[in-house]
């Protein structure tokens, strides 16, 4: 906002995403207060509070403490609901006590907020819900995203997301799922589900069309926030820290992932000075925390691989033998052909291109990779490293025939033109 | 400079599906819009009106009668006003053009304050 500063200078700037994050917090809080069967009521009260701000602040200005203002209005809205709905008559004293507890400054307010949100995320990841229901419900309630925003992030229609939400809420009501955190084995399973949803969210955002939809980049931020919420809570397990480390390392690279022209820049070509140092530091800190205990998950290994990249000041300093060993570990935990392909890239740096091409030849027989554009793409890269531009070009053409995103397609074209300058299509 | 009253009529359906993020952006635009006027010393007043139709007072058949104000689910409701300074009607209209009120279907009535 340009302009000289004057005594009447505005408006307290609003913290980025304040409304969205407060919406999520307040929905979690009110769902706890009203009871999980009244989730939709909680959402209504919160939406009304935000609308009041939208209608009021343009005239009165942004209040000194916008979050507190929203909370107060939401509380009053909740009290109104109490008066109007007979369903709450029996519990009204208890609910009023809960509502006012938030304003009691002798309570450790910070934990109370995070506790509500944590319970909400765990509820949204209940095993009775399908994965896409868990993701949609988490984003809508704790995330504070709207139906159109979620729809655009996942490239589906608003109606599809609405349906997922309706079904998810109905399932939770029918099974009377509550906000109590599970124990023992149930907790372990639920935590796995929560981490899965969080990582799904993160990947959705990370693989966003370069330069395009900003909402999808916000998904990375939200995933990281939820991950830290879990990792900092009493129910955290080493895997939680490993996941946060992995996401932090990847998110650190986001500023370098897209160039000035909006084109995708791969890891080995990124300007590493653009990597977010704070996030890299968070990654190392969380990786450290994740090593407390015997548990070793795929998140641990992926985070360790990302850490090796993060620790290399230039691509040439990358310790590829270490990465190769880690990929061996990863493959042992999860024998996926996609991981085998990624391992092949590391293998090429350690044992040479031909060794990698041998592995790729085997992978080409795997039907799981039949439509995976990265297989011919990686092969093309390796062949062009060998100097066989003709064969490389053929690989890139094969890759272009397979599904991939627009920025990736443009990258493939660039590679193709490097091998075959006459290619104009 | 002459003063103009901006009467902001709300479209009741406006903010049905707007996300928290979008609401914040609109508020930020309002702050920016208002600040531009304030920094130029051209913002004089602004108030929100309460969300009810109010009352209408008139004399009829020799008596003062009070009725409820105009209310309709579909009609626009007067939500608030600003009083700004501008060199001319054209300039007052220019100022209204980028008022965020217009973004979600609201309308702005611009009337000059008569200085006698």
Coordinates of C-alpha atoms in Angstrom, one line a residue:
Chain A
X1 CA 0.0 0.0 0.0
X2 CA 1.8 3.1 -1.2
X3 CA 1.5 6.5 0.3
X4 CA 3.1 8.7 2.9
X5 CA 2.5 7.8 6.5
X6 CA 0.4 10.3 8.4
X7 CA -0.8 10.4 12.0
X8 CA -4.1 9.1 10.8
X9 CA -2.4 6.2 9.2
X10 CA -4.5 3.2 9.0
X11 CA -5.5 0.4 9.8
X12 CA -3.5 -2.0 11.4
X13 CA -2.4 -4.4 8.7
X14 CA -4.0 -7.8 8.9
X15 CA -1.7 -10.7 9.3
X16 CA -1.7 -13.0 6.3
X17 CA -4.5 -15.5 6.3
X18 CA -5.8 -14.2 9.7
X19 CA -9.4 -14.7 8.7
X20 CA -8.8 -18.2 7.4
X21 CA -6.7 -19.4 10.3
X22 CA -9.1 -17.8 12.9
X23 CA -12.0 -19.3 11.1
X24 CA -10.5 -22.8 11.5
X25 CA -9.6 -22.2 15.1
X26 CA -13.1 -20.9 16.0
X27 CA -14.9 -23.8 14.2
X28 CA -12.8 -26.2 16.1
X29 CA -13.5 -24.4 19.3
X30 CA -17.3 -24.1 18.8
X31 CA -17.5 -27.7 17.6
X32 CA -16.0 -28.7 20.9
X33 CA -18.4 -26.4 22.8
X34 CA -21.6 -27.4 21.0
X35 CA -20.6 -31.0 20.5
X36 CA -19.4 -32.6 17.2
X37 CA -23.0 -33.4 16.1
X38 CA -23.5 -29.6 15.7
X39 CA -20.5 -29.0 13.5
X40 CA -22.6 -27.2 10.9
X41 CA -23.9 -24.8 13.5
X42 CA -20.4 -24.0 14.6
X43 CA -19.5 -23.2 11.0
X44 CA -22.6 -20.9 10.7
X45 CA -21.7 -19.0 13.8
X46 CA -18.1 -18.5 12.6
X47 CA -19.2 -17.4 9.1
X48 CA -21.6 -14.9 10.7
X49 CA -18.8 -13.4 12.8
X50 CA -16.5 -13.0 9.8
X51 CA -19.4 -11.4 7.9
X52 CA -20.0 -8.9 10.7
X53 CA -16.3 -7.9 10.5
X54 CA -16.6 -7.5 6.7
X55 CA -19.7 -5.3 7.2
X56 CA -18.3 -3.3 10.1
X57 CA -14.6 -2.7 9.6
X58 CA -14.9 -0.7 6.4
X59 CA -16.6 2.0 8.4
X60 CA -15.0 1.6 11.9
X61 CA -11.5 0.5 10.7
X62 CA -9.7 -2.7 11.7
X63 CA -9.8 -3.0 15.5
X64 CA -6.6 -3.1 17.6
X65 CA -6.9 -6.8 18.1
X66 CA -8.8 -8.2 15.2
X67 CA -8.6 -11.8 16.4
X68 CA -10.0 -10.9 19.8
X69 CA -12.8 -9.0 18.1
X70 CA -13.8 -12.0 16.0
X71 CA -13.7 -14.3 19.0
X72 CA -15.9 -12.0 21.0
X73 CA -18.5 -11.7 18.2
X74 CA -18.4 -15.5 17.7
X75 CA -19.0 -16.0 21.3
X76 CA -22.0 -13.7 21.2
X77 CA -23.3 -15.5 18.2
X78 CA -22.9 -18.8 20.1
X79 CA -24.8 -17.4 23.0
X80 CA -27.6 -16.4 20.6
X81 CA -27.7 -20.0 19.3
X82 CA -28.0 -21.2 22.8
X83 CA -31.1 -19.1 23.4
X84 CA -32.7 -20.0 20.1
X85 CA -32.2 -23.8 20.0
X86 CA -34.0 -25.9 22.5
X87 CA -31.4 -28.7 21.9
X88 CA -29.0 -26.9 24.1
X89 CA -31.4 -26.1 27.0
X90 CA -30.2 -28.9 29.3
X91 CA -26.5 -28.1 28.7
X92 CA -26.7 -24.4 28.5
X93 CA -24.9 -23.7 31.8
X94 CA -22.1 -26.0 30.8
X95 CA -21.8 -24.5 27.4
X96 CA -21.8 -20.9 28.7
X97 CA -19.0 -22.0 31.1
X98 CA -17.1 -23.4 28.1
X99 CA -17.6 -20.2 26.1
X100 CA -16.4 -18.0 28.9
X101 CA -13.5 -20.2 29.7
X102 CA -11.8 -19.0 26.5
X103 CA -11.8 -15.5 27.9
X104 CA -10.4 -16.4 31.3
X105 CA -6.8 -15.1 31.1
X106 CA -5.6 -17.3 33.9
X107 CA -5.9 -20.3 31.5
X108 CA -3.1 -21.2 29.2
X109 CA -5.0 -19.9 26.2
X110 CA -2.5 -21.0 23.6
X111 CA -2.8 -24.7 24.3
X112 CA -6.6 -24.6 24.5
X113 CA -6.8 -23.4 20.9
X114 CA -4.3 -26.0 19.6
X115 CA -6.0 -28.7 21.5
X116 CA -9.4 -28.0 19.8
X117 CA -7.8 -27.9 16.4
X118 CA -5.9 -31.1 17.0
X119 CA -9.0 -32.9 18.1
X120 CA -10.8 -31.6 15.1
X121 CA -8.1 -32.9 12.7
X122 CA -8.2 -36.3 14.4
X123 CA -11.9 -36.4 14.1
X124 CA -11.8 -35.5 10.4
X125 CA -9.4 -38.4 9.8
X126 CA -11.6 -41.0 11.4
X127 CA -11.2 -44.4 9.6
X128 CA -14.8 -44.6 8.6
X129 CA -14.3 -41.7 6.2
X130 CA -12.9 -42.2 2.7
X131 CA -9.6 -40.4 2.1
X132 CA -11.1 -37.7 0.0
X133 CA -13.7 -37.0 2.6
X134 CA -11.0 -36.7 5.3
X135 CA -9.1 -34.2 3.2
X136 CA -12.1 -32.1 2.3
X137 CA -13.4 -32.0 5.8
X138 CA -10.0 -31.1 7.3
X139 CA -9.6 -28.3 4.8
X140 CA -13.1 -27.0 5.3
X141 CA -13.2 -27.0 9.1
X142 CA -9.7 -26.6 10.5
X143 CA -8.2 -25.1 7.4
X144 CA -10.9 -22.4 6.9
X145 CA -11.0 -23.0 3.2
X146 CA -14.3 -22.5 1.3
X147 CA -15.9 -25.1 -1.0
X148 CA -14.9 -23.3 -4.2
X149 CA -11.3 -22.9 -2.9
X150 CA -11.0 -26.6 -2.1
X151 CA -12.6 -27.5 -5.5
X152 CA -10.1 -25.4 -7.4
X153 CA -7.2 -26.9 -5.5
X154 CA -8.2 -30.5 -6.4
X155 CA -9.5 -29.6 -9.9
X156 CA -13.0 -30.9 -9.3
X157 CA -16.3 -29.2 -9.2
X158 CA -17.8 -27.4 -6.2
X159 CA -20.6 -30.0 -6.2
X160 CA -18.1 -32.8 -5.9
X161 CA -16.5 -31.3 -2.8
X162 CA -19.9 -30.4 -1.3
X163 CA -21.0 -34.0 -1.8
X164 CA -17.8 -35.3 -0.1
X165 CA -18.5 -33.0 2.8
X166 CA -22.1 -33.9 3.2
X167 CA -21.2 -37.6 3.2
X168 CA -18.4 -37.1 5.6
X169 CA -20.5 -35.2 8.1
X170 CA -23.3 -37.7 7.8
X171 CA -21.0 -40.6 8.5
X172 CA -19.5 -38.9 11.5
X173 CA -23.0 -38.1 12.9
X174 CA -24.3 -41.6 12.2
X175 CA -21.3 -43.2 14.0
X176 CA -21.5 -40.6 16.7
X177 CA -17.8 -39.8 16.3
X178 CA -16.6 -37.5 19.0
X179 CA -13.7 -35.3 19.7
X180 CA -12.0 -37.5 22.2
X181 CA -8.5 -38.5 21.1
X182 CA -8.1 -42.2 20.6
X183 CA -5.8 -44.3 22.8
X184 CA -3.2 -47.0 22.3
X185 CA -3.4 -48.8 19.0
X186 CA -6.3 -46.7 17.8
X187 CA -4.3 -43.6 18.3
X188 CA -1.4 -45.1 16.4
X189 CA -3.7 -45.9 13.5
X190 CA -5.4 -42.6 13.6
X191 CA -2.1 -40.8 13.7
X192 CA -1.1 -42.7 10.5
X193 CA -4.3 -41.5 8.8
X194 CA -3.7 -37.9 10.0
X195 CA -0.2 -37.9 8.7
X196 CA -1.4 -39.4 5.4
X197 CA -4.0 -36.7 4.9
X198 CA -1.5 -33.9 5.8
X199 CA 1.0 -35.2 3.3
X200 CA -1.6 -35.6 0.6
X201 CA -2.5 -32.0 1.2
X202 CA 1.1 -31.0 1.0
X203 CA 1.7 -32.8 -2.3
X204 CA -1.4 -31.3 -3.8
X205 CA -0.1 -27.9 -3.1
X206 CA 3.5 -28.7 -3.9
X207 CA 2.7 -30.0 -7.4
X208 CA 0.6 -26.9 -8.1
X209 CA 0.7 -25.5 -11.6
X210 CA 3.7 -23.2 -11.6
X211 CA 2.7 -19.6 -11.1
X212 CA -1.0 -20.4 -11.4
X213 CA -3.4 -20.9 -8.6
X214 CA -2.2 -19.4 -5.3
X215 CA -4.7 -21.4 -3.3
X216 CA -2.7 -24.5 -4.1
X217 CA 0.5 -23.0 -2.7
X218 CA -1.5 -22.2 0.4
X219 CA -2.1 -25.9 0.8
X220 CA 1.6 -26.4 1.5
X221 CA 1.4 -23.8 4.2
X222 CA -1.7 -25.3 5.8
X223 CA -0.2 -28.8 5.6
X224 CA 2.9 -27.6 7.3
X225 CA 0.9 -25.8 10.0
X226 CA -1.2 -28.9 10.7
X227 CA 1.9 -31.1 10.7
X228 CA 3.5 -28.9 13.3
X229 CA 0.3 -28.8 15.3
X230 CA 0.5 -32.6 15.5
X231 CA 4.3 -32.8 16.0
X232 CA 4.2 -30.3 18.9
X233 CA 1.3 -32.1 20.7
X234 CA 1.5 -34.8 23.3
X235 CA 0.3 -37.4 20.8
X236 CA 3.2 -36.9 18.4
X237 CA 5.2 -39.9 17.3
X238 CA 8.7 -39.8 15.6
X239 CA 6.9 -40.1 12.3
X240 CA 5.2 -36.8 12.9
X241 CA 8.5 -35.0 13.2
X242 CA 9.8 -36.8 10.2
X243 CA 6.9 -35.7 8.1
X244 CA 7.3 -32.1 9.2
X245 CA 11.0 -32.3 8.4
X246 CA 10.2 -33.6 4.9
X247 CA 7.6 -30.9 4.2
X248 CA 9.8 -28.2 5.6
X249 CA 12.7 -29.2 3.3
X250 CA 10.4 -29.3 0.3
X251 CA 8.6 -26.1 1.1
X252 CA 12.0 -24.4 1.6
X253 CA 12.6 -25.0 -2.1
X254 CA 9.4 -23.5 -3.3
X255 CA 10.7 -19.9 -3.9
X256 CA 13.4 -21.4 -6.3
X257 CA 11.0 -23.8 -8.0
X258 CA 9.6 -21.3 -10.4
X259 CA 11.6 -18.8 -12.4
X260 CA 10.8 -15.2 -13.3
X261 CA 8.9 -16.4 -16.3
X262 CA 6.8 -18.7 -14.3
X263 CA 8.5 -21.8 -15.6
X264 CA 9.3 -24.9 -13.5
X265 CA 13.0 -25.2 -12.4
X266 CA 14.1 -28.6 -11.3
X267 CA 16.2 -29.3 -8.2
X268 CA 19.6 -29.5 -9.9
X269 CA 19.1 -26.1 -11.6
X270 CA 17.6 -24.2 -8.8
X271 CA 19.2 -21.0 -7.4
X272 CA 19.8 -22.3 -3.9
X273 CA 20.3 -18.8 -2.4
X274 CA 16.5 -18.6 -2.8
X275 CA 15.8 -21.5 -0.6
X276 CA 14.0 -20.5 2.6
X277 CA 16.7 -20.8 5.4
X278 CA 14.1 -20.8 8.2
X279 CA 12.4 -23.7 6.7
X280 CA 15.6 -25.6 6.1
X281 CA 16.5 -25.0 9.8
X282 CA 13.1 -26.3 10.8
X283 CA 13.7 -29.3 8.6
X284 CA 17.0 -30.2 10.4
X285 CA 15.5 -29.5 13.8
X286 CA 12.5 -31.8 13.2
X287 CA 14.7 -34.4 11.6
X288 CA 16.7 -34.4 14.8
X289 CA 13.5 -34.8 16.9
X290 CA 12.3 -37.7 14.6
X291 CA 15.4 -39.8 15.5
X292 CA 14.4 -40.1 19.1
X293 CA 13.1 -43.7 19.3
X294 CA 13.4 -46.8 17.3
X295 CA 10.7 -46.0 14.8
X296 CA 11.8 -45.6 11.2
X297 CA 9.2 -44.8 8.6
X298 CA 9.2 -43.9 4.9
X299 CA 8.8 -40.3 6.1
X300 CA 12.1 -40.6 8.0
X301 CA 13.9 -41.8 4.9
X302 CA 12.4 -39.3 2.6
X303 CA 13.2 -36.5 5.0
X304 CA 16.8 -37.8 5.3
X305 CA 17.1 -37.7 1.5
X306 CA 15.7 -34.1 1.4
X307 CA 18.2 -33.2 4.1
X308 CA 21.1 -34.4 2.0
X309 CA 20.0 -32.1 -0.8
X310 CA 19.4 -29.2 1.7
X311 CA 22.9 -29.6 3.0
X312 CA 24.5 -29.2 -0.4
X313 CA 25.4 -25.6 -1.2
X314 CA 25.7 -26.5 -4.9
X315 CA 24.4 -29.4 -6.9
X316 CA 28.0 -30.7 -7.3
X317 CA 28.4 -31.0 -3.5
X318 CA 25.5 -33.4 -3.3
X319 CA 26.4 -36.6 -1.5
X320 CA 24.9 -39.0 -3.9
X321 CA 26.2 -42.2 -2.4
X322 CA 24.4 -41.3 0.8
X323 CA 21.2 -40.6 -1.2
X324 CA 21.6 -43.9 -3.0
X325 CA 21.8 -45.8 0.3
X326 CA 18.8 -44.0 1.6
X327 CA 16.8 -44.9 -1.5
X328 CA 17.8 -48.6 -0.9
X329 CA 16.3 -48.2 2.6
X330 CA 13.2 -46.5 1.2
X331 CA 12.7 -49.3 -1.4
X332 CA 12.9 -51.9 1.4
X333 CA 10.1 -50.1 3.3
X334 CA 8.1 -49.4 0.2
X335 CA 8.9 -51.4 -3.0
X336 CA 7.3 -49.0 -5.4
X337 CA 8.4 -48.6 -9.0
X338 CA 8.3 -44.8 -8.7
X339 CA 10.8 -45.0 -5.9
X340 CA 12.9 -47.4 -7.9
X341 CA 12.9 -44.8 -10.7
X342 CA 14.0 -42.0 -8.3
X343 CA 16.7 -44.4 -7.1
X344 CA 17.9 -44.9 -10.6
X345 CA 18.7 -41.2 -10.9
X346 CA 20.8 -41.4 -7.7
X347 CA 22.4 -44.6 -9.1
X348 CA 23.4 -42.7 -12.3
X349 CA 25.4 -40.2 -10.2
X350 CA 27.2 -42.9 -8.3
X351 CA 27.7 -45.8 -10.7
X352 CA 27.3 -44.1 -14.0
X353 CA 24.6 -43.6 -16.6
X354 CA 24.7 -47.1 -18.1
X355 CA 24.1 -48.7 -14.7
X356 CA 21.0 -46.5 -14.3
X357 CA 19.8 -47.3 -17.9
X358 CA 20.0 -51.0 -17.0
X359 CA 17.6 -50.4 -14.1
X360 CA 15.3 -48.3 -16.3
X361 CA 15.2 -51.1 -18.9
X362 CA 13.8 -53.4 -16.2
X363 CA 11.3 -50.7 -15.1
X364 CA 10.0 -50.3 -18.6
X365 CA 8.5 -53.8 -18.2
X366 CA 6.5 -52.7 -15.2
X367 CA 2.8 -52.1 -16.2
X368 CA 2.5 -49.7 -13.2
X369 CA 4.7 -47.2 -14.9
X370 CA 3.1 -47.5 -18.3
X371 CA 1.5 -44.1 -18.1
X372 CA 4.1 -42.4 -16.0
X373 CA 5.7 -39.6 -18.0
X374 CA 8.7 -39.4 -15.7
X375 CA 10.0 -42.8 -16.8
X376 CA 10.7 -41.8 -20.5
X377 CA 11.6 -38.4 -19.3
X378 CA 14.4 -39.6 -16.9
X379 CA 15.6 -42.0 -19.6
X380 CA 15.8 -39.2 -22.0
X381 CA 17.8 -37.1 -19.6
X382 CA 20.3 -40.0 -19.0
X383 CA 20.6 -40.6 -22.8
X384 CA 21.3 -36.9 -23.5
X385 CA 24.0 -37.0 -20.7
X386 CA 25.6 -39.8 -22.7
X387 CA 25.4 -37.7 -25.8
X388 CA 22.8 -39.8 -27.6
X389 CA 20.6 -36.9 -28.6
X390 CA 18.6 -38.8 -31.2
X391 CA 17.5 -41.5 -28.7
X392 CA 16.9 -38.8 -26.0
X393 CA 14.6 -36.9 -28.3
X394 CA 12.6 -40.1 -28.9
X395 CA 12.2 -40.5 -25.2
X396 CA 11.0 -37.0 -24.7
X397 CA 8.4 -37.4 -27.5
X398 CA 7.1 -40.5 -25.7
X399 CA 6.9 -38.6 -22.4
X400 CA 4.9 -35.8 -24.1
X401 CA 2.3 -38.4 -25.2
X402 CA 1.6 -39.2 -21.5
X403 CA -0.5 -37.2 -19.0
X404 CA 1.4 -34.4 -17.1
X405 CA 0.8 -30.8 -16.0
X406 CA 1.2 -27.8 -18.3
X407 CA 4.4 -26.5 -16.7
X408 CA 5.9 -30.0 -16.9
X409 CA 4.9 -30.3 -20.5
X410 CA 6.6 -27.0 -21.3
X411 CA 9.7 -28.3 -19.5
X412 CA 9.7 -31.5 -21.6
X413 CA 9.4 -29.4 -24.8
X414 CA 12.4 -27.4 -23.8
X415 CA 14.4 -30.6 -23.3
X416 CA 13.2 -31.9 -26.6
X417 CA 14.2 -28.8 -28.4
X418 CA 17.7 -29.0 -26.8
X419 CA 18.1 -32.5 -28.3
X420 CA 16.3 -31.8 -31.6
X421 CA 16.4 -28.1 -32.5
X422 CA 14.3 -28.8 -35.6
X423 CA 11.3 -29.9 -33.6
X424 CA 8.7 -27.3 -33.9
X425 CA 5.4 -29.0 -33.1
Chain B
X1 CA -13.9 21.4 -2.1
X2 CA -17.5 20.2 -2.2
X3 CA -18.7 17.3 -0.2
X4 CA -20.5 14.2 -1.4
X5 CA -22.5 11.6 0.4
X6 CA -21.9 8.0 -0.8
X7 CA -24.9 5.8 0.1
X8 CA -23.9 2.2 0.1
X9 CA -26.8 -0.2 -0.8
X10 CA -26.1 -3.8 0.0
X11 CA -27.2 -6.7 -2.1
X12 CA -28.5 -9.2 0.5
X13 CA -27.2 -12.2 -1.4
X14 CA -23.7 -10.9 -1.7
X15 CA -21.6 -12.8 0.6
X16 CA -23.2 -16.2 0.6
X17 CA -20.2 -18.3 -0.5
X18 CA -17.3 -16.0 0.1
X19 CA -14.4 -17.7 1.9
X20 CA -12.6 -16.3 4.9
X21 CA -9.6 -15.6 2.7
X22 CA -11.6 -13.6 0.2
X23 CA -13.3 -11.6 3.0
X24 CA -9.9 -10.6 4.4
X25 CA -8.9 -9.5 0.9
X26 CA -12.0 -7.3 0.6
X27 CA -11.4 -5.7 4.0
X28 CA -7.8 -5.0 3.0
X29 CA -9.0 -3.3 -0.1
X30 CA -11.4 -1.2 1.9
X31 CA -8.6 -0.2 4.2
X32 CA -6.5 0.8 1.2
X33 CA -9.4 2.7 -0.4
X34 CA -10.2 4.5 2.8
X35 CA -6.5 5.3 3.5
X36 CA -6.1 6.9 0.1
X37 CA -8.9 9.3 0.9
X38 CA -7.8 9.8 4.5
X39 CA -4.3 10.6 3.5
X40 CA -5.6 13.2 1.1
X41 CA -7.8 14.6 3.8
X42 CA -10.9 13.8 1.8
X43 CA -12.6 11.3 4.1
X44 CA -15.0 13.1 6.5
X45 CA -17.3 10.6 7.9
X46 CA -18.5 7.0 7.6
X47 CA -20.9 4.9 9.5
X48 CA -22.5 1.5 9.2
X49 CA -26.2 1.4 9.8
X50 CA -27.8 -1.4 11.8
X51 CA -29.1 -4.5 10.0
X52 CA -32.8 -3.8 10.3
X53 CA -35.2 -1.9 8.1
X54 CA -35.7 0.9 10.7
X55 CA -38.8 3.0 10.9
X56 CA -40.5 5.5 8.7
X57 CA -42.2 8.5 10.3
X58 CA -44.7 10.6 8.4
X59 CA -47.8 12.7 8.9
X60 CA -50.9 11.4 7.3
X61 CA -54.6 12.4 7.8
X62 CA -53.5 14.9 10.4
X63 CA -51.5 12.4 12.5
X64 CA -47.9 11.3 12.8
X65 CA -47.7 7.7 11.8
X66 CA -44.8 5.4 12.3
X67 CA -44.3 2.3 10.2
X68 CA -41.6 -0.2 9.7
X69 CA -39.0 0.7 7.2
X70 CA -38.8 -0.9 3.7
X71 CA -37.9 -4.5 4.0
X72 CA -37.6 -7.1 1.3
X73 CA -35.5 -10.2 0.9
X74 CA -34.7 -9.2 -2.7
X75 CA -34.4 -5.5 -2.5
X76 CA -31.2 -3.7 -1.7
X77 CA -30.8 -2.4 1.8
X78 CA -29.0 0.8 2.8
X79 CA -26.1 -0.5 4.7
X80 CA -24.0 2.6 5.4
X81 CA -22.6 5.9 4.2
X82 CA -19.5 7.9 3.7
X83 CA -19.0 11.6 3.3
X84 CA -16.1 12.4 1.2
X85 CA -14.6 15.5 -0.4
X86 CA -14.1 15.7 -4.1
X87 CA -13.6 18.5 -6.7
X88 CA -16.6 17.6 -8.7
X89 CA -19.3 14.9 -9.3
X90 CA -17.0 13.3 -11.8
X91 CA -14.2 13.1 -9.2
X92 CA -16.6 11.7 -6.5
X93 CA -17.7 9.1 -9.0
X94 CA -14.0 8.3 -9.7
X95 CA -13.5 7.7 -6.0
X96 CA -16.5 5.4 -5.9
X97 CA -15.3 3.3 -8.8
X98 CA -12.7 1.4 -6.9
X99 CA -14.7 1.2 -3.7
X100 CA -14.8 -2.6 -2.8
X101 CA -18.5 -2.3 -2.1
X102 CA -19.1 -2.7 -5.8
X103 CA -17.3 -6.0 -6.0
X104 CA -20.1 -8.2 -4.6
X105 CA -23.1 -6.6 -6.2
X106 CA -23.6 -3.6 -4.0
X107 CA -24.4 -0.2 -5.4
X108 CA -23.3 3.3 -4.4
X109 CA -25.6 6.3 -4.7
X110 CA -23.6 9.5 -5.0
X111 CA -25.3 12.8 -3.9
X112 CA -23.6 16.2 -3.5
X113 CA -24.0 17.9 -0.1
X114 CA -25.6 21.2 -0.7
X115 CA -23.7 24.1 0.8
X116 CA -25.8 27.2 1.0

